[in-house]
Structure formats: C-alpha cells, structure tokens
C-alpha cells in the first residue's frame, strides 16, 4: 500500500471541524432518533451517535418505543417531529421489527429532515442529479476517496452490491463525479472479470469473508471495503482478504477501522446540512 489514510484520525479531525462550525455560526442542530425495541447492537449504535453529537454541540432526543409498537404510533411520532421547528434531523435506527412497514416509515420523514437520505424523494433527488440529503455510508466512501485525492473522473469503478442503502446511491454519487461504473451483485457471473479491471473497487456484499482475494484485484487499485461480517469468534471482517490484498494495491480500507468509522460523522454532517436546508427553505417561503 503506497497511500496511507487513518479513518479513525480522519473522523476525529472532521468532527472537530464540524464542532467549530457549529460554534462559530451559533447553530443549534437537533437530531431525533427513533428506536424500536432494545436490541444490544442498536443500543450501542445509538449511544455512539449520541456521544458524538454531544461532543460537537448537536442535541439529540431519543424517541423509544416498545418492540410491539404499532405502525400508526410511529407514523404519528414522525408527523410530530416533521412539524416540530426545533427538530432538524430524524433518524430511524434500523433494523426494526418485521411487523412494521419500514419503507412507509422512512418515507413519512420530511425529506428536509431525512438525515439518513433514504426517503424515495431524496434517492430520487440524487438520481436526478440534484441531491438534497444523501445516505451516510455512501457519503463516507466518497469522503475517503476525496481524502485520498483520488481522481475519479473517467476511472473504471466497480461496485459490488446493489442495495438501496449502499450500492445504488453510491452509483449515482460516483456518476456525478464522472466515473465509469459497473454495478455487480449476487447474480453477476464471473465477478473476477469485473474486479480485475477496476481502478477503484467498492465492495459491499457482506456475505462471506475473503470474497475478494489478491488474484481478483488490479495492481495499484484503490479498494474500499464497506462490509462488516462477524465470525463465530465475534471478530469483524470485510469482503476483502485484507492481508494479501494490501500487498498488491495502492490502498485498501481495513475492517474494522475503515468506512464504519465515518458513518456517525456523516450523520452529524447531514444533521448540520439539514438545518441549513430548513433555514434556506423558510427564507424562500417568506419571500
Ligand atoms: P444487502 O444485503 O442489502 O446487500 C448486499 C448486496 O451484495 C446485494 O445487492 C447482493 O446482490 C450483493 N451480493 C451479495 N453476495 C454477493 C456476491 N457473492 N457477489 C456479488 N454480489 C453479492 O446489504 P447492505 O445493507 O448493502 O450492506 C452490505 C454490507 O455492508 C454488510 O456487510 C453491512 O453490514 C455493511 N454495511 C456497513 C456499513 C458501515 O458503516 N461500514 C454501513 C452499512 C452496511
């Protein structure tokens, strides 16, 4: 690996910059987090988000519901948060229990408060080339590429994974930067044929560790591994066989310590951006 980038350090520095902006501009952003049930992993994720927010001057309000909450109650809460002028961002901690209609809940969020960027409206804005708020994990990938000073224009980019959360929005963020993109997925035949050609490989399959081995990547490629796979010993892995691949390529993100480091940061950035969008909207409405 000839390029170095410490994502933990980057997160610290970027959070500090955001803290300074919030202070300097006397912003008082508020993020509402909706939690259903009390799964251990969700508790940890929420704690991390609230801690980061607290450290940089973003207030959080936690709206907790029991596991058996009904759809109507959640929709009502979202409606309340949508019209509350003191709330700038609304975030639903996923996954939620299967008796709930996740898509309906997400789409009920006002797109101007949709800090996860997952409403159909915001995904549509992105596809139409006029993004408003974009999803956190793809944003994290774009930040890493920017930090690496990676020239994306015209480059061959291969994305593995076509989810609404990662692959699809990432496709459009990269398209806006003039990349030439191939989107691979579970039905792609001969994955290696594509990965071997990639100047930039972004992998988000999450199905098995070491899916991507050194013989599948181009020398000097830049590889971003989004996946988080937990093994029987509770150890975390990505899709990429990191130890062998890192000897061949220019850069590959580790798991843990890579993309995952930046997703909370992106949520904080989106919350601040949401507040700015709302201010602008109020001003335009008054004119
Ligand atoms: P998903 O299951 O919704 O999508 C996975 C995608 O990978 C699908 O489109 C599928 O077609 C494709 N795929 C699966 N196996 C494949 C294979 N063998 N070859 C080619 N394509 C294959 O998952 P997701 O929500 O997009 O998340 C993907 C991974 O990223 C998971 O491991 C998840 O934990 C991780 N993730 C990490 C972060 C982070 O902060 N680092 C955030 C979100 C998701």
GROMACS .gro file of C-alpha atoms and ligand atoms in nm:
model
  331
    1UNK     CA    1   0.000   0.000   0.000
    2UNK     CA    2   0.158   0.327  -0.103
    3UNK     CA    3  -0.126   0.551   0.021
    4UNK     CA    4  -0.199   0.600   0.388
    5UNK     CA    5  -0.524   0.716   0.542
    6UNK     CA    6  -0.623   0.662   0.902
    7UNK     CA    7  -1.004   0.672   0.909
    8UNK     CA    8  -1.013   0.699   1.290
    9UNK     CA    9  -0.795   1.010   1.274
   10UNK     CA   10  -0.999   1.148   0.985
   11UNK     CA   11  -1.317   1.105   1.189
   12UNK     CA   12  -1.163   1.294   1.484
   13UNK     CA   13  -1.044   1.580   1.265
   14UNK     CA   14  -1.369   1.613   1.074
   15UNK     CA   15  -1.580   1.606   1.391
   16UNK     CA   16  -1.361   1.883   1.531
   17UNK     CA   17  -1.414   2.091   1.217
   18UNK     CA   18  -1.789   2.041   1.246
   19UNK     CA   19  -1.780   2.138   1.613
   20UNK     CA   20  -1.601   2.462   1.523
   21UNK     CA   21  -1.855   2.538   1.251
   22UNK     CA   22  -2.147   2.478   1.489
   23UNK     CA   23  -1.989   2.707   1.746
   24UNK     CA   24  -1.881   2.980   1.505
   25UNK     CA   25  -2.218   3.001   1.332
   26UNK     CA   26  -2.411   2.957   1.660
   27UNK     CA   27  -2.606   2.666   1.511
   28UNK     CA   28  -2.816   2.460   1.746
   29UNK     CA   29  -2.893   2.145   1.548
   30UNK     CA   30  -3.124   1.886   1.698
   31UNK     CA   31  -3.133   1.522   1.592
   32UNK     CA   32  -3.427   1.297   1.683
   33UNK     CA   33  -3.353   0.925   1.695
   34UNK     CA   34  -3.637   0.674   1.679
   35UNK     CA   35  -3.566   0.340   1.843
   36UNK     CA   36  -3.797   0.040   1.842
   37UNK     CA   37  -3.725  -0.234   2.096
   38UNK     CA   38  -3.393  -0.260   2.273
   39UNK     CA   39  -3.154  -0.480   2.078
   40UNK     CA   40  -2.799  -0.466   2.220
   41UNK     CA   41  -2.639  -0.367   1.889
   42UNK     CA   42  -2.888  -0.083   1.836
   43UNK     CA   43  -2.828   0.042   2.190
   44UNK     CA   44  -2.455   0.060   2.119
   45UNK     CA   45  -2.503   0.235   1.782
   46UNK     CA   46  -2.740   0.488   1.938
   47UNK     CA   47  -2.505   0.551   2.230
   48UNK     CA   48  -2.219   0.618   1.986
   49UNK     CA   49  -2.428   0.859   1.783
   50UNK     CA   50  -2.546   1.050   2.089
   51UNK     CA   51  -2.194   1.068   2.230
   52UNK     CA   52  -2.050   1.207   1.904
   53UNK     CA   53  -2.339   1.454   1.876
   54UNK     CA   54  -2.296   1.570   2.234
   55UNK     CA   55  -1.924   1.627   2.184
   56UNK     CA   56  -1.972   1.863   1.891
   57UNK     CA   57  -2.282   2.054   2.002
   58UNK     CA   58  -2.567   1.865   1.835
   59UNK     CA   59  -2.855   1.798   2.074
   60UNK     CA   60  -3.024   1.459   2.046
   61UNK     CA   61  -3.364   1.343   2.154
   62UNK     CA   62  -3.433   0.973   2.180
   63UNK     CA   63  -3.786   0.853   2.099
   64UNK     CA   64  -3.801   0.495   2.229
   65UNK     CA   65  -4.086   0.256   2.156
   66UNK     CA   66  -4.153  -0.097   2.275
   67UNK     CA   67  -4.085  -0.392   2.042
   68UNK     CA   68  -4.460  -0.439   1.977
   69UNK     CA   69  -4.536  -0.076   1.885
   70UNK     CA   70  -4.785  -0.040   1.600
   71UNK     CA   71  -4.722   0.133   1.268
   72UNK     CA   72  -4.974   0.412   1.341
   73UNK     CA   73  -4.799   0.519   1.662
   74UNK     CA   74  -4.468   0.551   1.481
   75UNK     CA   75  -4.623   0.741   1.189
   76UNK     CA   76  -4.780   0.979   1.437
   77UNK     CA   77  -4.445   1.038   1.607
   78UNK     CA   78  -4.277   1.106   1.274
   79UNK     CA   79  -4.555   1.353   1.185
   80UNK     CA   80  -4.496   1.534   1.516
   81UNK     CA   81  -4.121   1.551   1.457
   82UNK     CA   82  -4.174   1.667   1.098
   83UNK     CA   83  -4.364   1.979   1.209
   84UNK     CA   84  -4.153   2.049   1.519
   85UNK     CA   85  -3.941   2.354   1.421
   86UNK     CA   86  -3.686   2.261   1.687
   87UNK     CA   87  -3.605   1.926   1.527
   88UNK     CA   88  -3.366   1.933   1.231
   89UNK     CA   89  -3.297   1.566   1.168
   90UNK     CA   90  -3.500   1.247   1.206
   91UNK     CA   91  -3.324   0.913   1.208
   92UNK     CA   92  -3.481   0.567   1.246
   93UNK     CA   93  -3.238   0.316   1.396
   94UNK     CA   94  -3.256   0.008   1.174
   95UNK     CA   95  -3.332  -0.277   1.176
   96UNK     CA   96  -3.684  -0.251   1.314
   97UNK     CA   97  -3.919  -0.545   1.390
   98UNK     CA   98  -4.062  -0.715   1.083
   99UNK     CA   99  -4.430  -0.643   1.165
  100UNK     CA  100  -4.357  -0.279   1.078
  101UNK     CA  101  -4.353  -0.135   0.726
  102UNK     CA  102  -4.002   0.013   0.717
  103UNK     CA  103  -4.040   0.180   0.376
  104UNK     CA  104  -4.361   0.358   0.479
  105UNK     CA  105  -4.199   0.487   0.798
  106UNK     CA  106  -3.888   0.613   0.621
  107UNK     CA  107  -4.094   0.781   0.350
  108UNK     CA  108  -4.305   0.962   0.609
  109UNK     CA  109  -3.997   1.163   0.714
  110UNK     CA  110  -3.987   1.514   0.570
  111UNK     CA  111  -3.708   1.496   0.303
  112UNK     CA  112  -3.558   1.813   0.454
  113UNK     CA  113  -3.515   1.627   0.784
  114UNK     CA  114  -3.416   1.293   0.630
  115UNK     CA  115  -3.058   1.279   0.762
  116UNK     CA  116  -3.019   0.916   0.654
  117UNK     CA  117  -3.101   1.021   0.294
  118UNK     CA  118  -3.316   0.711   0.242
  119UNK     CA  119  -3.656   0.853   0.154
  120UNK     CA  120  -3.771   0.786  -0.201
  121UNK     CA  121  -3.775   1.163  -0.251
  122UNK     CA  122  -3.409   1.202  -0.153
  123UNK     CA  123  -3.296   0.899  -0.350
  124UNK     CA  124  -3.489   1.045  -0.646
  125UNK     CA  125  -3.320   1.382  -0.594
  126UNK     CA  126  -2.986   1.204  -0.611
  127UNK     CA  127  -3.076   1.012  -0.927
  128UNK     CA  128  -3.198   1.332  -1.093
  129UNK     CA  129  -2.860   1.491  -1.025
  130UNK     CA  130  -2.992   1.739  -0.767
  131UNK     CA  131  -2.909   1.575  -0.435
  132UNK     CA  132  -3.051   1.723  -0.115
  133UNK     CA  133  -2.951   1.486   0.167
  134UNK     CA  134  -2.763   1.169   0.065
  135UNK     CA  135  -2.713   0.841   0.258
  136UNK     CA  136  -2.437   0.828   0.520
  137UNK     CA  137  -2.245   0.514   0.418
  138UNK     CA  138  -2.205   0.615   0.050
  139UNK     CA  139  -2.106   0.964   0.173
  140UNK     CA  140  -1.836   0.802   0.386
  141UNK     CA  141  -1.699   0.621   0.080
  142UNK     CA  142  -1.693   0.946  -0.117
  143UNK     CA  143  -1.512   1.123   0.169
  144UNK     CA  144  -1.245   0.853   0.177
  145UNK     CA  145  -1.188   0.884  -0.198
  146UNK     CA  146  -1.163   1.261  -0.161
  147UNK     CA  147  -0.915   1.232   0.126
  148UNK     CA  148  -0.703   1.001  -0.087
  149UNK     CA  149  -0.700   1.272  -0.356
  150UNK     CA  150  -0.836   1.008  -0.585
  151UNK     CA  151  -0.915   1.138  -0.934
  152UNK     CA  152  -1.247   0.972  -1.011
  153UNK     CA  153  -1.315   1.133  -1.350
  154UNK     CA  154  -1.328   0.869  -1.622
  155UNK     CA  155  -1.196   0.598  -1.390
  156UNK     CA  156  -1.329   0.242  -1.402
  157UNK     CA  157  -1.518   0.195  -1.079
  158UNK     CA  158  -1.670  -0.139  -0.980
  159UNK     CA  159  -1.927  -0.153  -0.701
  160UNK     CA  160  -2.024  -0.489  -0.553
  161UNK     CA  161  -2.374  -0.476  -0.402
  162UNK     CA  162  -2.690  -0.306  -0.528
  163UNK     CA  163  -2.869  -0.225  -0.203
  164UNK     CA  164  -3.077   0.088  -0.151
  165UNK     CA  165  -2.852   0.169   0.145
  166UNK     CA  166  -2.511   0.141  -0.023
  167UNK     CA  167  -2.469   0.030  -0.386
  168UNK     CA  168  -2.745   0.222  -0.563
  169UNK     CA  169  -2.686   0.565  -0.405
  170UNK     CA  170  -2.311   0.520  -0.439
  171UNK     CA  171  -2.356   0.452  -0.811
  172UNK     CA  172  -2.515   0.795  -0.853
  173UNK     CA  173  -2.269   0.982  -0.629
  174UNK     CA  174  -1.984   0.839  -0.839
  175UNK     CA  175  -2.167   0.914  -1.163
  176UNK     CA  176  -2.184   1.278  -1.059
  177UNK     CA  177  -1.805   1.268  -1.037
  178UNK     CA  178  -1.788   1.133  -1.394
  179UNK     CA  179  -1.674   0.782  -1.311
  180UNK     CA  180  -1.742   0.489  -1.545
  181UNK     CA  181  -1.926   0.249  -1.318
  182UNK     CA  182  -2.010  -0.121  -1.322
  183UNK     CA  183  -2.253  -0.241  -1.058
  184UNK     CA  184  -2.210  -0.609  -0.966
  185UNK     CA  185  -2.444  -0.815  -0.748
  186UNK     CA  186  -2.524  -1.169  -0.638
  187UNK     CA  187  -2.635  -1.268  -0.990
  188UNK     CA  188  -2.321  -1.135  -1.159
  189UNK     CA  189  -2.137  -1.411  -1.343
  190UNK     CA  190  -1.759  -1.426  -1.315
  191UNK     CA  191  -1.711  -1.143  -1.066
  192UNK     CA  192  -1.334  -1.157  -1.110
  193UNK     CA  193  -1.363  -1.045  -1.472
  194UNK     CA  194  -1.501  -0.713  -1.343
  195UNK     CA  195  -1.296  -0.666  -1.027
  196UNK     CA  196  -0.968  -0.724  -1.214
  197UNK     CA  197  -1.043  -0.423  -1.433
  198UNK     CA  198  -1.136  -0.184  -1.152
  199UNK     CA  199  -0.923   0.123  -1.083
  200UNK     CA  200  -1.147   0.171  -0.782
  201UNK     CA  201  -1.328  -0.124  -0.626
  202UNK     CA  202  -1.600  -0.066  -0.369
  203UNK     CA  203  -1.731  -0.379  -0.212
  204UNK     CA  204  -2.048  -0.413  -0.004
  205UNK     CA  205  -2.164  -0.775  -0.037
  206UNK     CA  206  -2.136  -0.877   0.328
  207UNK     CA  207  -2.196  -1.246   0.259
  208UNK     CA  208  -1.859  -1.412   0.320
  209UNK     CA  209  -1.515  -1.304   0.431
  210UNK     CA  210  -1.235  -1.320   0.172
  211UNK     CA  211  -1.480  -1.288  -0.117
  212UNK     CA  212  -1.218  -1.064  -0.277
  213UNK     CA  213  -0.871  -1.216  -0.293
  214UNK     CA  214  -0.543  -1.074  -0.426
  215UNK     CA  215  -0.577  -1.253  -0.763
  216UNK     CA  216  -0.906  -1.067  -0.820
  217UNK     CA  217  -0.773  -0.712  -0.797
  218UNK     CA  218  -0.571  -0.492  -1.024
  219UNK     CA  219  -0.228  -0.380  -0.912
  220UNK     CA  220  -0.242  -0.020  -0.788
  221UNK     CA  221  -0.620  -0.028  -0.740
  222UNK     CA  222  -0.793   0.163  -0.462
  223UNK     CA  223  -1.028  -0.058  -0.265
  224UNK     CA  224  -1.297   0.049  -0.021
  225UNK     CA  225  -1.444  -0.234   0.182
  226UNK     CA  226  -1.784  -0.137   0.323
  227UNK     CA  227  -1.887  -0.477   0.456
  228UNK     CA  228  -1.899  -0.585   0.818
  229UNK     CA  229  -1.905  -0.961   0.867
  230UNK     CA  230  -1.899  -1.108   1.219
  231UNK     CA  231  -1.743  -1.455   1.250
  232UNK     CA  232  -1.811  -1.728   1.510
  233UNK     CA  233  -1.549  -1.572   1.742
  234UNK     CA  234  -1.728  -1.237   1.713
  235UNK     CA  235  -1.437  -1.098   1.512
  236UNK     CA  236  -1.515  -0.845   1.238
  237UNK     CA  237  -1.416  -0.890   0.873
  238UNK     CA  238  -1.488  -0.720   0.544
  239UNK     CA  239  -1.531  -0.875   0.198
  240UNK     CA  240  -1.163  -0.831   0.118
  241UNK     CA  241  -0.878  -1.063   0.216
  242UNK     CA  242  -0.701  -0.759   0.363
  243UNK     CA  243  -0.360  -0.908   0.448
  244UNK     CA  244  -0.281  -1.035   0.098
  245UNK     CA  245  -0.464  -0.766  -0.098
  246UNK     CA  246  -0.288  -0.478   0.080
  247UNK     CA  247   0.048  -0.601  -0.058
  248UNK     CA  248  -0.074  -0.555  -0.414
  249UNK     CA  249  -0.286  -0.240  -0.423
  250UNK     CA  250  -0.239   0.132  -0.364
  251UNK     CA  251  -0.490   0.145  -0.082
  252UNK     CA  252  -0.747  -0.076   0.088
  253UNK     CA  253  -0.960   0.019   0.387
  254UNK     CA  254  -0.935  -0.212   0.688
  255UNK     CA  255  -1.234  -0.367   0.865
  256UNK     CA  256  -1.280  -0.261   1.141
  257UNK     CA  257  -1.128   0.085   1.131
  258UNK     CA  258  -1.234   0.190   0.780
  259UNK     CA  259  -1.569   0.303   0.640
  260UNK     CA  260  -1.750   0.218   0.964
  261UNK     CA  261  -1.552   0.488   1.142
  262UNK     CA  262  -1.706   0.757   0.928
  263UNK     CA  263  -2.077   0.679   0.922
  264UNK     CA  264  -2.151   0.859   1.251
  265UNK     CA  265  -1.956   1.158   1.123
  266UNK     CA  266  -2.169   1.161   0.808
  267UNK     CA  267  -2.488   1.156   1.014
  268UNK     CA  268  -2.363   1.458   1.207
  269UNK     CA  269  -2.272   1.637   0.884
  270UNK     CA  270  -2.615   1.563   0.739
  271UNK     CA  271  -2.784   1.697   1.055
  272UNK     CA  272  -2.600   2.027   1.021
  273UNK     CA  273  -2.677   2.035   0.649
  274UNK     CA  274  -3.044   1.961   0.718
  275UNK     CA  275  -3.062   2.263   0.946
  276UNK     CA  276  -2.912   2.479   0.671
  277UNK     CA  277  -3.160   2.341   0.415
  278UNK     CA  278  -3.451   2.417   0.650
  279UNK     CA  279  -3.329   2.774   0.711
  280UNK     CA  280  -3.299   2.830   0.337
  281UNK     CA  281  -3.645   2.685   0.280
  282UNK     CA  282  -3.800   2.912   0.545
  283UNK     CA  283  -3.631   3.215   0.391
  284UNK     CA  284  -3.752   3.125   0.040
  285UNK     CA  285  -4.106   3.073   0.168
  286UNK     CA  286  -4.110   3.417   0.333
  287UNK     CA  287  -4.008   3.592   0.009
  288LIG     P1  288  -2.760  -0.608   0.145
  288LIG     O1  289  -2.766  -0.748   0.192
  288LIG     O2  290  -2.882  -0.526   0.139
  288LIG     O3  291  -2.694  -0.604   0.000
  288LIG     C1  292  -2.585  -0.684  -0.034
  288LIG     C2  293  -2.562  -0.674  -0.182
  288LIG     O4  294  -2.448  -0.752  -0.215
  288LIG     C3  295  -2.678  -0.728  -0.266
  288LIG     O5  296  -2.707  -0.634  -0.367
  288LIG     C4  297  -2.626  -0.858  -0.325
  288LIG     O6  298  -2.675  -0.878  -0.455
  288LIG     C5  299  -2.476  -0.835  -0.326
  288LIG     N1  300  -2.401  -0.960  -0.308
  288LIG     C6  301  -2.412  -1.049  -0.208
  288LIG     N2  302  -2.326  -1.152  -0.225
  288LIG     C7  303  -2.259  -1.126  -0.340
  288LIG     C8  304  -2.157  -1.194  -0.411
  288LIG     N3  305  -2.108  -1.310  -0.369
  288LIG     N4  306  -2.112  -1.139  -0.526
  288LIG     C9  307  -2.160  -1.022  -0.570
  288LIG     N5  308  -2.257  -0.952  -0.505
  288LIG    C10  309  -2.305  -1.004  -0.392
  288LIG     O7  310  -2.650  -0.537   0.239
  288LIG     P2  311  -2.615  -0.382   0.263
  288LIG     O8  312  -2.711  -0.322   0.358
  288LIG     O9  313  -2.591  -0.313   0.133
  288LIG    O10  314  -2.476  -0.397   0.339
  288LIG    C11  315  -2.368  -0.463   0.277
  288LIG    C12  316  -2.257  -0.482   0.376
  288LIG    O11  317  -2.214  -0.355   0.421
  288LIG    C13  318  -2.299  -0.558   0.504
  288LIG    O12  319  -2.190  -0.637   0.547
  288LIG    C14  320  -2.326  -0.448   0.604
  288LIG    O13  321  -2.305  -0.489   0.737
  288LIG    C15  322  -2.221  -0.348   0.563
  288LIG     N6  323  -2.252  -0.210   0.599
  288LIG    C16  324  -2.154  -0.141   0.660
  288LIG    C17  325  -2.173  -0.010   0.694
  288LIG    C18  326  -2.060   0.065   0.757
  288LIG    O14  327  -2.082   0.160   0.829
  288LIG     N7  328  -1.936   0.024   0.731
  288LIG    C19  329  -2.295   0.054   0.669
  288LIG    C20  330  -2.395  -0.019   0.602
  288LIG    C21  331  -2.371  -0.152   0.567
   0.00000   0.00000   0.00000
